[in-house]
Amino acid sequence: MRTVIQRAAHASVAVPAENYEAAIGAGLLVLAAFEEDDTVQDLDWMAKKICALRIFDDDAGVMNLSVRDVDGEILCVSQFTLYASTARGNRPSYIKAAKPDVSKPLYEKFCLLLEGYLGKSAGKGIFGADMKVSLLNDGPVTIIIDSKIKE
């Protein structure tokens, strides 16, 4: 599993074809992608890690607080392109990304785990839809985490 986490002043995802929008105030935009061999343990580790990341400023201006500590929100959007391989040629290959029949249930489970660790509902995109994502990146703070590397 691979994620890109962006600290956001606000973020939203829209699916115009479905007349759908989800938005958050201050918190985290989480872009998530899955591999065929991802497990519930990968999802749980990632959700716990994201909710505990100390990337929000404390009163001294030091990144020392988590999204939970600041009562922030999370918007989670599936994005298989995080597994793009650009090693050969100029057209990315997405062969490492899990197929939709595998990744959709993983995405849904991951969102539930995020909500559990956050202690409240999270905003979500629509899996597989053509989504328009907007955010005001705060900092900017952008972090990439891979459950297989764990660094």
XYZ file of N, CA and C in Angstrom:
453
model
N 0.840 -1.163 0.000
C 0.000 0.000 0.000
C 0.889 1.231 0.000
N 0.460 2.211 -0.749
C 1.220 3.450 -0.852
C 0.266 4.624 -0.675
N 0.708 5.622 0.101
C -0.114 6.817 0.282
C 0.718 8.069 0.110
N 0.036 9.126 -0.283
C 0.581 10.476 -0.245
C -0.328 11.239 0.699
N 0.265 11.808 1.744
C -0.494 12.543 2.752
C -0.129 14.011 2.622
N -1.141 14.854 2.497
C -0.909 16.287 2.395
C -1.674 16.999 3.499
N -0.947 17.789 4.280
C -1.603 18.603 5.305
C -2.342 19.715 4.582
N -3.614 19.852 4.882
C -4.457 20.771 4.123
C -5.184 21.760 5.027
N -5.272 23.005 4.571
C -6.136 23.983 5.225
C -7.587 23.625 4.917
N -7.801 23.106 3.708
C -9.089 22.543 3.298
C -8.858 21.731 2.031
N -9.745 20.776 1.766
C -9.632 19.922 0.584
C -11.012 19.437 0.184
N -11.139 19.091 -1.096
C -12.419 18.559 -1.570
C -12.183 17.625 -2.743
N -13.173 16.781 -2.972
C -13.180 15.911 -4.140
C -14.574 16.007 -4.742
N -14.614 16.139 -6.055
C -15.892 16.227 -6.753
C -15.925 15.206 -7.884
N -17.105 14.657 -8.108
C -17.348 13.767 -9.233
C -18.554 14.362 -9.975
N -18.292 15.267 -10.917
C -19.387 15.960 -11.591
C -20.407 15.021 -12.233
N -19.951 13.929 -12.826
C -20.866 12.995 -13.490
C -21.858 12.361 -12.510
N -21.507 12.318 -11.237
C -22.359 11.709 -10.211
C -23.010 12.764 -9.311
N -22.725 14.051 -9.615
C -23.221 15.145 -8.779
C -22.830 14.913 -7.312
N -21.550 14.571 -7.098
C -21.043 14.203 -5.775
C -19.904 15.125 -5.389
N -19.877 15.496 -4.110
C -18.748 16.245 -3.578
C -18.577 15.905 -2.107
N -17.331 15.804 -1.681
C -16.988 15.642 -0.271
C -15.904 16.671 0.026
N -15.967 17.282 1.192
C -15.010 18.333 1.527
C -14.667 18.262 3.005
N -13.461 18.738 3.318
C -13.023 18.839 4.709
C -12.455 20.225 4.943
N -12.395 20.591 6.221
C -11.659 21.776 6.634
C -10.223 21.370 6.889
N -9.613 21.925 7.905
C -8.216 21.625 8.211
C -8.045 20.139 8.540
N -7.003 19.552 7.981
C -6.735 18.136 8.223
C -5.805 17.563 7.194
N -6.120 16.347 6.745
C -5.251 15.626 5.822
C -6.000 15.164 4.584
N -5.400 15.386 3.429
C -5.837 14.743 2.191
C -4.951 13.519 2.037
N -5.565 12.348 1.943
C -4.827 11.095 1.810
C -5.156 10.487 0.448
N -4.140 10.362 -0.392
C -4.275 9.667 -1.668
C -3.752 8.256 -1.429
N -4.545 7.238 -1.798
C -4.200 5.857 -1.442
C -4.237 4.931 -2.651
N -3.225 4.060 -2.735
C -3.157 3.060 -3.801
C -2.805 1.715 -3.181
N -3.211 0.660 -3.863
C -3.083 -0.686 -3.306
C -2.435 -1.640 -4.302
N -1.713 -2.632 -3.748
C -1.118 -3.721 -4.522
C -1.936 -4.986 -4.277
N -1.776 -5.949 -5.183
C -2.511 -7.217 -5.077
C -2.265 -7.928 -3.750
N -1.050 -7.848 -3.216
C -0.728 -8.602 -2.006
C -0.890 -7.801 -0.711
N -1.532 -6.646 -0.766
C -1.788 -5.889 0.458
C -2.735 -6.669 1.363
N -2.501 -6.548 2.657
C -3.293 -7.277 3.650
C -3.985 -6.281 4.583
N -4.874 -6.797 5.406
C -5.523 -5.964 6.415
C -4.465 -5.399 7.362
N -3.392 -6.131 7.591
C -2.307 -5.635 8.441
C -1.650 -4.398 7.819
N -1.466 -4.399 6.486
C -0.919 -3.220 5.804
C -1.856 -2.026 5.986
N -3.150 -2.259 5.789
C -4.142 -1.194 5.906
C -4.179 -0.641 7.322
N -4.176 -1.535 8.304
C -4.243 -1.124 9.695
C -3.002 -0.333 10.089
N -1.825 -0.830 9.705
C -0.578 -0.127 10.007
C -0.610 1.281 9.422
N -1.065 1.387 8.162
C -1.094 2.684 7.479
C -2.088 3.633 8.134
N -3.279 3.167 8.431
C -4.295 4.025 9.046
C -3.828 4.530 10.405
N -3.255 3.636 11.187
C -2.745 4.016 12.514
C -1.615 5.033 12.375
N -0.707 4.800 11.444
C 0.435 5.696 11.223
C -0.040 7.089 10.809
N -0.970 7.151 9.875
C -1.460 8.439 9.382
C -2.123 9.237 10.498
N -2.960 8.591 11.276
C -3.680 9.294 12.337
C -2.775 9.719 13.481
N -1.596 9.111 13.598
C -0.664 9.447 14.673
C 0.478 10.350 14.214
N 0.615 10.590 12.908
C 1.711 11.428 12.405
C 1.667 12.807 13.044
N 2.767 13.216 13.601
C 2.838 14.525 14.260
C 3.330 15.553 13.255
N 2.405 16.068 12.448
C 2.751 17.011 11.385
C 1.959 18.312 11.459
N 1.317 18.547 12.607
C 0.610 19.809 12.832
C 1.346 20.587 13.917
N 1.357 21.907 13.775
C 2.103 22.762 14.692
C 1.471 22.827 16.080
N 2.336 22.811 17.083
C 1.890 23.064 18.452
C 1.959 24.575 18.700
N 1.748 24.998 19.929
C 1.744 26.429 20.252
C 3.095 27.091 20.013
N 4.164 26.298 20.007
C 5.504 26.841 19.769
C 5.868 26.839 18.282
N 4.941 26.408 17.420
C 5.218 26.372 15.988
C 6.017 25.163 15.549
N 6.065 24.142 16.388
C 6.805 22.917 16.082
C 5.810 21.833 15.659
N 6.127 21.109 14.581
C 5.252 20.015 14.152
C 5.321 18.909 15.195
N 4.336 18.922 16.087
C 4.365 18.027 17.231
C 2.995 17.417 17.522
N 1.989 17.738 16.697
C 0.628 17.288 16.957
C 0.096 16.466 15.785
N -0.768 15.508 16.110
C -1.377 14.665 15.078
C -2.711 15.257 14.635
N -3.274 14.676 13.582
C -4.589 15.104 13.103
C -5.634 14.917 14.205
N -5.481 13.898 15.015
C -6.392 13.698 16.154
C -6.225 14.797 17.189
N -4.970 15.150 17.475
C -4.692 16.172 18.491
C -5.313 17.519 18.144
N -5.381 17.838 16.850
C -5.918 19.138 16.427
C -7.385 19.044 16.018
N -8.007 17.873 16.259
C -9.396 17.632 15.882
C -9.603 17.891 14.383
N -8.598 17.472 13.599
C -8.648 17.667 12.153
C -9.496 16.611 11.466
N -9.662 16.796 10.174
C -10.466 15.895 9.359
C -9.570 15.175 8.356
N -10.106 14.113 7.765
C -9.387 13.370 6.733
C -10.299 13.197 5.526
N -9.716 13.437 4.349
C -10.365 13.139 3.070
C -9.501 12.098 2.387
N -10.066 10.930 2.084
C -9.311 9.831 1.486
C -9.793 9.575 0.060
N -8.864 9.590 -0.889
C -9.163 9.421 -2.308
C -8.308 8.293 -2.868
N -8.934 7.353 -3.557
C -8.170 6.266 -4.182
C -7.446 6.807 -5.414
N -6.191 6.367 -5.606
C -5.404 6.863 -6.736
C -4.378 5.811 -7.156
N -4.804 4.905 -8.048
C -3.934 3.809 -8.476
C -2.657 4.293 -9.133
N -2.630 5.521 -9.653
C -1.453 6.026 -10.355
C -0.250 6.214 -9.437
N -0.442 6.068 -8.123
C 0.700 6.131 -7.211
C 1.657 4.959 -7.447
N 1.177 3.929 -8.128
C 2.030 2.784 -8.468
C 2.570 2.853 -9.893
N 2.596 4.038 -10.464
C 3.140 4.191 -11.813
C 4.620 3.831 -11.840
N 4.994 3.059 -12.827
C 6.402 2.777 -13.069
C 6.796 3.514 -14.339
N 7.854 4.317 -14.225
C 8.321 5.085 -15.387
C 9.706 4.625 -15.822
N 10.062 3.395 -15.442
C 11.402 2.872 -15.721
C 11.681 2.724 -17.212
N 10.663 2.367 -17.979
C 10.864 2.136 -19.416
C 9.964 3.061 -20.210
N 10.551 3.794 -21.116
C 9.777 4.653 -22.006
C 9.143 5.823 -21.273
N 8.170 6.432 -21.935
C 7.523 7.614 -21.396
C 6.066 7.403 -21.026
N 5.561 6.205 -21.272
C 4.191 5.897 -20.880
C 4.251 5.070 -19.600
N 3.719 5.612 -18.492
C 3.787 4.872 -17.232
C 3.062 3.534 -17.310
N 3.609 2.568 -16.590
C 2.971 1.263 -16.445
C 2.358 1.195 -15.049
N 1.159 0.648 -14.980
C 0.460 0.534 -13.694
C 0.296 -0.927 -13.287
N 1.191 -1.776 -13.764
C 1.073 -3.212 -13.534
C 1.141 -3.587 -12.050
N 1.819 -2.763 -11.220
C 1.918 -3.069 -9.786
C 0.638 -2.727 -9.017
N -0.204 -1.894 -9.590
C -1.440 -1.508 -8.904
C -2.432 -2.663 -8.939
N -3.121 -2.860 -7.822
C -4.129 -3.924 -7.751
C -5.284 -3.620 -8.691
N -5.854 -4.662 -9.239
C -7.038 -4.527 -10.099
C -8.217 -4.057 -9.239
N -9.213 -3.440 -9.858
C -10.347 -2.894 -9.098
C -11.062 -3.893 -8.199
N -11.182 -5.148 -8.627
C -11.890 -6.123 -7.776
C -11.142 -6.405 -6.472
N -9.840 -6.134 -6.452
C -9.042 -6.276 -5.234
C -8.941 -4.941 -4.499
N -8.659 -3.879 -5.243
C -8.387 -2.594 -4.598
C -9.626 -1.899 -4.047
N -10.788 -2.091 -4.641
C -11.984 -1.416 -4.121
C -12.311 -1.861 -2.691
N -12.362 -3.174 -2.402
C -12.609 -3.565 -1.011
C -11.494 -3.109 -0.057
N -10.246 -3.087 -0.545
C -9.143 -2.600 0.284
C -9.331 -1.119 0.611
N -9.721 -0.341 -0.379
C -9.976 1.087 -0.172
C -11.101 1.295 0.844
N -12.179 0.562 0.681
C -13.313 0.705 1.599
C -12.926 0.330 3.026
N -12.163 -0.744 3.187
C -11.697 -1.163 4.514
C -10.741 -0.125 5.096
N -9.847 0.393 4.265
C -8.900 1.411 4.715
C -9.629 2.652 5.230
N -10.654 3.089 4.527
C -11.435 4.254 4.971
C -12.075 3.989 6.325
N -12.601 2.784 6.529
C -13.190 2.432 7.823
C -12.138 2.450 8.943
N -10.955 1.943 8.639
C -9.884 1.951 9.634
C -9.454 3.377 9.965
N -9.334 4.230 8.952
C -9.004 5.637 9.199
C -10.023 6.265 10.137
N -11.298 6.021 9.856
C -12.357 6.584 10.691
C -12.256 6.077 12.126
N -11.926 4.813 12.281
C -11.773 4.249 13.623
C -10.654 4.909 14.400
N -9.489 5.094 13.769
C -8.363 5.717 14.453
C -8.554 7.222 14.620
N -9.272 7.842 13.696
C -9.539 9.280 13.785
C -10.620 9.575 14.821
N -11.561 8.651 14.963
C -12.642 8.830 15.911
C -13.830 9.585 15.354
N -13.880 9.723 14.029
C -15.019 10.365 13.371
C -15.003 10.018 11.891
N -16.062 10.380 11.202
C -16.184 10.077 9.777
C -15.096 10.770 8.972
N -14.720 10.132 7.883
C -13.765 10.710 6.939
C -14.488 10.975 5.621
N -14.042 11.999 4.915
C -14.554 12.233 3.565
C -13.942 11.217 2.628
N -14.648 10.904 1.561
C -14.171 9.891 0.618
C -14.454 10.328 -0.814
N -13.645 9.810 -1.713
C -13.939 9.931 -3.130
C -14.837 8.775 -3.541
N -15.112 8.681 -4.832
C -15.859 7.547 -5.370
C -14.861 6.680 -6.121
N -14.668 5.468 -5.656
C -13.671 4.572 -6.228
C -13.887 4.416 -7.729
N -12.828 4.596 -8.506
C -12.845 4.379 -9.944
C -13.451 5.501 -10.760
N -13.966 6.528 -10.110
C -14.595 7.631 -10.834
C -13.540 8.624 -11.317
N -13.921 9.430 -12.285
C -13.094 10.550 -12.728
C -13.325 11.679 -11.732
N -12.380 11.856 -10.810
C -12.548 12.800 -9.713
C -11.731 14.065 -9.933
N -12.238 15.147 -9.410
C -11.542 16.425 -9.404
C -11.208 16.731 -7.946
N -9.905 16.743 -7.633
C -9.453 16.924 -6.258
C -8.837 18.315 -6.123
N -9.234 19.014 -5.069
C -8.693 20.344 -4.784
C -8.207 20.382 -3.349
N -7.144 21.146 -3.118
C -6.702 21.360 -1.753
C -5.883 22.617 -1.658
N -5.852 23.169 -0.475
C -4.909 24.218 -0.135
C -3.910 23.543 0.793
N -2.745 23.180 0.224
C -1.714 22.474 0.982
C -1.146 23.435 2.011
N -1.152 23.027 3.255
C -0.738 23.860 4.372
C 0.701 23.547 4.734
N 1.585 24.477 4.487
C 2.990 24.309 4.851
C 3.942 24.716 3.734
N 4.036 24.013 2.652
C 3.378 22.743 2.363
C 3.997 21.577 3.124
N 3.149 20.631 3.483
C 3.596 19.390 4.098
C 3.021 18.250 3.273
N 3.893 17.474 2.652
C 3.501 16.324 1.835
C 4.428 15.169 2.180
N 3.828 14.027 2.534
C 4.606 12.867 2.965
C 4.147 11.637 2.195
N 5.104 10.845 1.727
C 4.817 9.598 1.028
C 5.144 8.443 1.971
N 4.201 7.506 2.106
C 4.430 6.344 2.964
C 4.067 5.078 2.177
N 4.928 4.077 2.266
C 4.700 2.792 1.630
C 4.709 1.725 2.713
N 3.649 0.938 2.799
C 3.537 -0.075 3.863
C 4.584 -1.174 3.749
N 5.154 -1.362 2.575
C 6.179 -2.399 2.408
C 7.563 -1.895 2.837
N 7.773 -0.585 2.777
C 9.072 -0.007 3.124
C 9.103 0.421 4.588
N 8.024 0.996 5.070
C 7.894 1.437 6.471
C 9.041 2.318 6.920
N 9.340 3.358 6.131
C 10.379 4.299 6.578
C 9.816 5.669 6.816
